[in-house]
mmCIF file of C-alpha atoms in Angstrom:
data_model
loop_
_atom_site.group_PDB
_atom_site.id
_atom_site.type_symbol
_atom_site.label_atom_id
_atom_site.label_comp_id
_atom_site.label_asym_id
_atom_site.label_seq_id
_atom_site.Cartn_x
_atom_site.Cartn_y
_atom_site.Cartn_z
ATOM 1 C CA UNK A 1 38.778 -6.729 -40.263
ATOM 2 C CA UNK A 2 42.382 -5.983 -41.137
ATOM 3 C CA UNK A 3 42.512 -2.660 -43.012
ATOM 4 C CA UNK A 4 45.654 -0.868 -44.252
ATOM 5 C CA UNK A 5 44.715 2.560 -42.907
ATOM 6 C CA UNK A 6 46.121 4.627 -40.101
ATOM 7 C CA UNK A 7 43.967 3.728 -37.076
ATOM 8 C CA UNK A 8 42.926 0.500 -38.887
ATOM 9 C CA UNK A 9 39.493 1.726 -39.887
ATOM 10 C CA UNK A 10 37.908 3.077 -43.046
ATOM 11 C CA UNK A 11 36.905 6.322 -41.353
ATOM 12 C CA UNK A 12 38.256 9.715 -42.234
ATOM 13 C CA UNK A 13 39.747 11.567 -39.266
ATOM 14 C CA UNK A 14 39.538 15.332 -38.972
ATOM 15 C CA UNK A 15 42.853 17.073 -39.280
ATOM 16 C CA UNK A 16 44.802 19.855 -40.924
ATOM 17 C CA UNK A 17 46.446 19.741 -44.342
ATOM 18 C CA UNK A 18 49.049 22.124 -45.697
ATOM 19 C CA UNK A 19 48.544 21.859 -49.442
ATOM 20 C CA UNK A 20 50.553 23.959 -51.889
ATOM 21 C CA UNK A 21 51.357 26.497 -49.170
ATOM 22 C CA UNK A 22 47.767 26.885 -47.948
ATOM 23 C CA UNK A 23 46.685 25.468 -44.580
ATOM 24 C CA UNK A 24 43.277 23.799 -44.539
ATOM 25 C CA UNK A 25 41.956 23.064 -41.033
ATOM 26 C CA UNK A 26 39.167 20.603 -40.174
ATOM 27 C CA UNK A 27 39.657 18.413 -43.220
ATOM 28 C CA UNK A 28 38.619 14.740 -43.148
ATOM 29 C CA UNK A 29 41.855 12.810 -43.894
ATOM 30 C CA UNK A 30 42.764 9.165 -44.347
ATOM 31 C CA UNK A 31 46.239 7.710 -44.861
ATOM 32 C CA UNK A 32 46.590 4.341 -46.544
ATOM 33 C CA UNK A 33 49.681 2.768 -45.002
ATOM 34 C CA UNK A 34 49.944 0.163 -47.757
ATOM 35 C CA UNK A 35 49.981 2.548 -50.726
ATOM 36 C CA UNK A 36 51.137 5.613 -48.739
ATOM 37 C CA UNK A 37 48.397 7.693 -50.349
ATOM 38 C CA UNK A 38 46.569 10.481 -48.541
ATOM 39 C CA UNK A 39 42.870 10.812 -49.299
ATOM 40 C CA UNK A 40 40.730 13.743 -48.180
ATOM 41 C CA UNK A 41 37.118 14.779 -48.393
ATOM 42 C CA UNK A 42 36.930 17.886 -50.540
ATOM 43 C CA UNK A 43 35.532 20.815 -48.545
ATOM 44 C CA UNK A 44 33.687 22.090 -51.606
ATOM 45 C CA UNK A 45 32.281 18.989 -53.297
ATOM 46 C CA UNK A 46 32.140 16.818 -50.142
ATOM 47 C CA UNK A 47 33.617 13.950 -52.150
ATOM 48 C CA UNK A 48 36.539 11.680 -51.457
ATOM 49 C CA UNK A 49 39.524 12.850 -53.509
ATOM 50 C CA UNK A 50 43.214 12.059 -53.814
ATOM 51 C CA UNK A 51 45.039 15.384 -53.917
ATOM 52 C CA UNK A 52 48.340 15.789 -55.738
ATOM 53 C CA UNK A 53 50.581 14.029 -53.198
ATOM 54 C CA UNK A 54 53.583 16.142 -54.225
ATOM 55 C CA UNK A 55 51.806 19.317 -53.101
ATOM 56 C CA UNK A 56 51.047 18.078 -49.586
ATOM 57 C CA UNK A 57 53.627 19.782 -47.379
ATOM 58 C CA UNK A 58 52.307 18.138 -44.220
ATOM 59 C CA UNK A 59 49.142 16.971 -42.541
ATOM 60 C CA UNK A 60 48.162 16.552 -38.915
ATOM 61 C CA UNK A 61 45.733 14.035 -37.464
ATOM 62 C CA UNK A 62 45.276 14.285 -33.704
ATOM 63 C CA UNK A 63 48.733 14.903 -32.216
ATOM 64 C CA UNK A 64 50.551 13.288 -35.140
ATOM 65 C CA UNK A 65 52.190 15.348 -37.872
ATOM 66 C CA UNK A 66 53.087 13.587 -41.112
ATOM 67 C CA UNK A 67 55.551 15.027 -43.594
ATOM 68 C CA UNK A 68 56.883 13.850 -46.942
ATOM 69 C CA UNK A 69 60.310 12.322 -46.448
ATOM 70 C CA UNK A 70 62.201 10.329 -49.059
ATOM 71 C CA UNK A 71 59.101 10.068 -51.239
ATOM 72 C CA UNK A 72 56.717 8.766 -48.556
ATOM 73 C CA UNK A 73 54.708 10.259 -45.714
ATOM 74 C CA UNK A 74 56.323 9.694 -42.339
ATOM 75 C CA UNK A 75 55.313 10.706 -38.875
ATOM 76 C CA UNK A 76 57.493 13.521 -37.622
ATOM 77 C CA UNK A 77 58.380 12.242 -34.147
ATOM 78 C CA UNK A 78 60.877 15.008 -33.402
ATOM 79 C CA UNK A 79 61.908 18.011 -35.477
ATOM 80 C CA UNK A 80 64.935 19.872 -34.220
ATOM 81 C CA UNK A 81 67.322 22.230 -35.917
ATOM 82 C CA UNK A 82 70.100 19.635 -36.184
ATOM 83 C CA UNK A 83 68.376 16.308 -35.628
ATOM 84 C CA UNK A 84 65.071 14.866 -36.788
ATOM 85 C CA UNK A 85 63.324 11.615 -35.975
ATOM 86 C CA UNK A 86 60.790 10.135 -38.377
ATOM 87 C CA UNK A 87 58.590 7.120 -37.881
ATOM 88 C CA UNK A 88 57.732 5.254 -41.045
ATOM 89 C CA UNK A 89 54.494 3.325 -40.639
ATOM 90 C CA UNK A 90 53.616 0.935 -43.424
ATOM 91 C CA UNK A 91 51.569 -2.136 -44.015
ATOM 92 C CA UNK A 92 52.931 -4.998 -46.008
ATOM 93 C CA UNK A 93 50.764 -7.632 -47.608
ATOM 94 C CA UNK A 94 51.047 -10.838 -45.659
ATOM 95 C CA UNK A 95 49.622 -14.250 -46.482
ATOM 96 C CA UNK A 96 49.222 -16.816 -43.751
ATOM 97 C CA UNK A 97 48.723 -20.472 -44.601
ATOM 98 C CA UNK A 98 46.015 -21.803 -42.343
ATOM 99 C CA UNK A 99 45.948 -25.373 -43.683
ATOM 100 C CA UNK A 100 46.313 -27.080 -47.048
ATOM 101 C CA UNK A 101 44.856 -24.759 -49.658
ATOM 102 C CA UNK A 102 43.366 -22.323 -47.150
ATOM 103 C CA UNK A 103 45.064 -18.952 -46.919
ATOM 104 C CA UNK A 104 44.384 -15.875 -44.874
ATOM 105 C CA UNK A 105 45.396 -12.588 -46.442
ATOM 106 C CA UNK A 106 46.101 -9.735 -44.128
ATOM 107 C CA UNK A 107 48.217 -6.661 -43.670
ATOM 108 C CA UNK A 108 51.120 -6.612 -41.239
ATOM 109 C CA UNK A 109 52.184 -3.286 -39.744
ATOM 110 C CA UNK A 110 55.888 -2.493 -39.985
ATOM 111 C CA UNK A 111 57.333 0.443 -38.112
ATOM 112 C CA UNK A 112 60.782 1.940 -38.632
ATOM 113 C CA UNK A 113 62.343 4.928 -36.905
ATOM 114 C CA UNK A 114 64.798 7.033 -38.878
ATOM 115 C CA UNK A 115 67.142 9.471 -37.198
ATOM 116 C CA UNK A 116 68.306 12.163 -39.587
ATOM 117 C CA UNK A 117 71.790 13.383 -38.694
ATOM 118 C CA UNK A 118 73.767 15.660 -41.030
ATOM 119 C CA UNK A 119 71.168 15.079 -43.757
ATOM 120 C CA UNK A 120 71.604 11.293 -43.660
ATOM 121 C CA UNK A 121 68.934 8.899 -42.387
ATOM 122 C CA UNK A 122 69.905 6.110 -40.025
ATOM 123 C CA UNK A 123 67.470 3.414 -38.983
ATOM 124 C CA UNK A 124 67.381 3.218 -35.200
ATOM 125 C CA UNK A 125 65.463 0.779 -33.044
ATOM 126 C CA UNK A 126 67.470 0.362 -29.874
ATOM 127 C CA UNK A 127 69.559 2.414 -27.543
ATOM 128 C CA UNK A 128 72.760 0.928 -28.980
ATOM 129 C CA UNK A 129 71.808 2.206 -32.454
ATOM 130 C CA UNK A 130 71.738 5.797 -31.183
ATOM 131 C CA UNK A 131 74.915 5.339 -29.167
ATOM 132 C CA UNK A 132 76.729 4.142 -32.318
ATOM 133 C CA UNK A 133 75.797 7.387 -34.075
ATOM 134 C CA UNK A 134 77.107 9.477 -31.176
ATOM 135 C CA UNK A 135 80.044 7.488 -29.774
ATOM 136 C CA UNK A 136 81.459 10.541 -28.003
ATOM 137 C CA UNK A 137 78.173 10.864 -26.087
ATOM 138 C CA UNK A 138 77.528 7.163 -25.498
ATOM 139 C CA UNK A 139 77.881 7.378 -21.727
ATOM 140 C CA UNK A 140 75.594 10.417 -21.443
ATOM 141 C CA UNK A 141 72.981 8.757 -23.656
ATOM 142 C CA UNK A 142 73.093 5.615 -21.503
ATOM 143 C CA UNK A 143 72.720 7.670 -18.309
ATOM 144 C CA UNK A 144 69.832 9.677 -19.766
ATOM 145 C CA UNK A 145 68.007 6.517 -20.851
ATOM 146 C CA UNK A 146 68.493 4.919 -17.448
ATOM 147 C CA UNK A 147 67.484 8.039 -15.491
ATOM 148 C CA UNK A 148 64.316 8.385 -17.580
ATOM 149 C CA UNK A 149 63.573 4.640 -17.567
ATOM 150 C CA UNK A 150 63.314 4.549 -21.343
ATOM 151 C CA UNK A 151 62.128 1.316 -22.936
ATOM 152 C CA UNK A 152 62.670 0.237 -26.522
ATOM 153 C CA UNK A 153 60.000 -2.392 -26.974
ATOM 154 C CA UNK A 154 57.559 -2.069 -29.869
ATOM 155 C CA UNK A 155 55.055 0.066 -27.951
ATOM 156 C CA UNK A 156 57.501 2.533 -26.375
ATOM 157 C CA UNK A 157 60.299 2.694 -28.939
ATOM 158 C CA UNK A 158 59.203 5.837 -30.767
ATOM 159 C CA UNK A 159 58.596 7.829 -27.583
ATOM 160 C CA UNK A 160 61.915 6.712 -26.062
ATOM 161 C CA UNK A 161 63.883 7.502 -29.209
ATOM 162 C CA UNK A 162 62.207 10.915 -29.468
ATOM 163 C CA UNK A 163 63.223 11.663 -25.861
ATOM 164 C CA UNK A 164 66.842 10.783 -26.580
ATOM 165 C CA UNK A 165 66.937 12.782 -29.829
ATOM 166 C CA UNK A 166 65.426 15.784 -28.035
ATOM 167 C CA UNK A 167 68.074 15.398 -25.291
ATOM 168 C CA UNK A 168 70.838 15.303 -27.913
ATOM 169 C CA UNK A 169 69.402 18.338 -29.716
ATOM 170 C CA UNK A 170 69.452 20.302 -26.456
ATOM 171 C CA UNK A 171 73.105 19.315 -26.073
ATOM 172 C CA UNK A 172 73.796 21.080 -29.368
ATOM 173 C CA UNK A 173 74.376 18.056 -31.559
#
């Protein structure tokens, strides 16, 4: 079953929601990565509800914190004073032609990492993307990536980019 939810299941996952300035711990939460809508189970009525999305300041599921950024919820991969890294997880509707008139509808996960520098978002996926944003530090960034054996394939990209952004933040950029 191909479902458009975070963790690819229909289950609600216990987390924390900051809603309209109030922090609610132990709330069942589900994020639809196709519609980018957060659904919770109301602690009072025990019913599935869609809270006012504009009043959600952040929510946390497991170790992942999601924040509103540019009108959608993005995973906050690194939050520094000067630099931030967001991971935008979304499902797009995909149709695969199996044969003739037979189609298979499914959702395809798309992941983008955005580095926010000086209030501007830049999509980054590879080491060279970060080096372009910090040309004066290109050599240091390369050395850091090599020393820490950072990889930028699909599975390790976010973690590697977060390490580099944290390194740059510590350098005072």
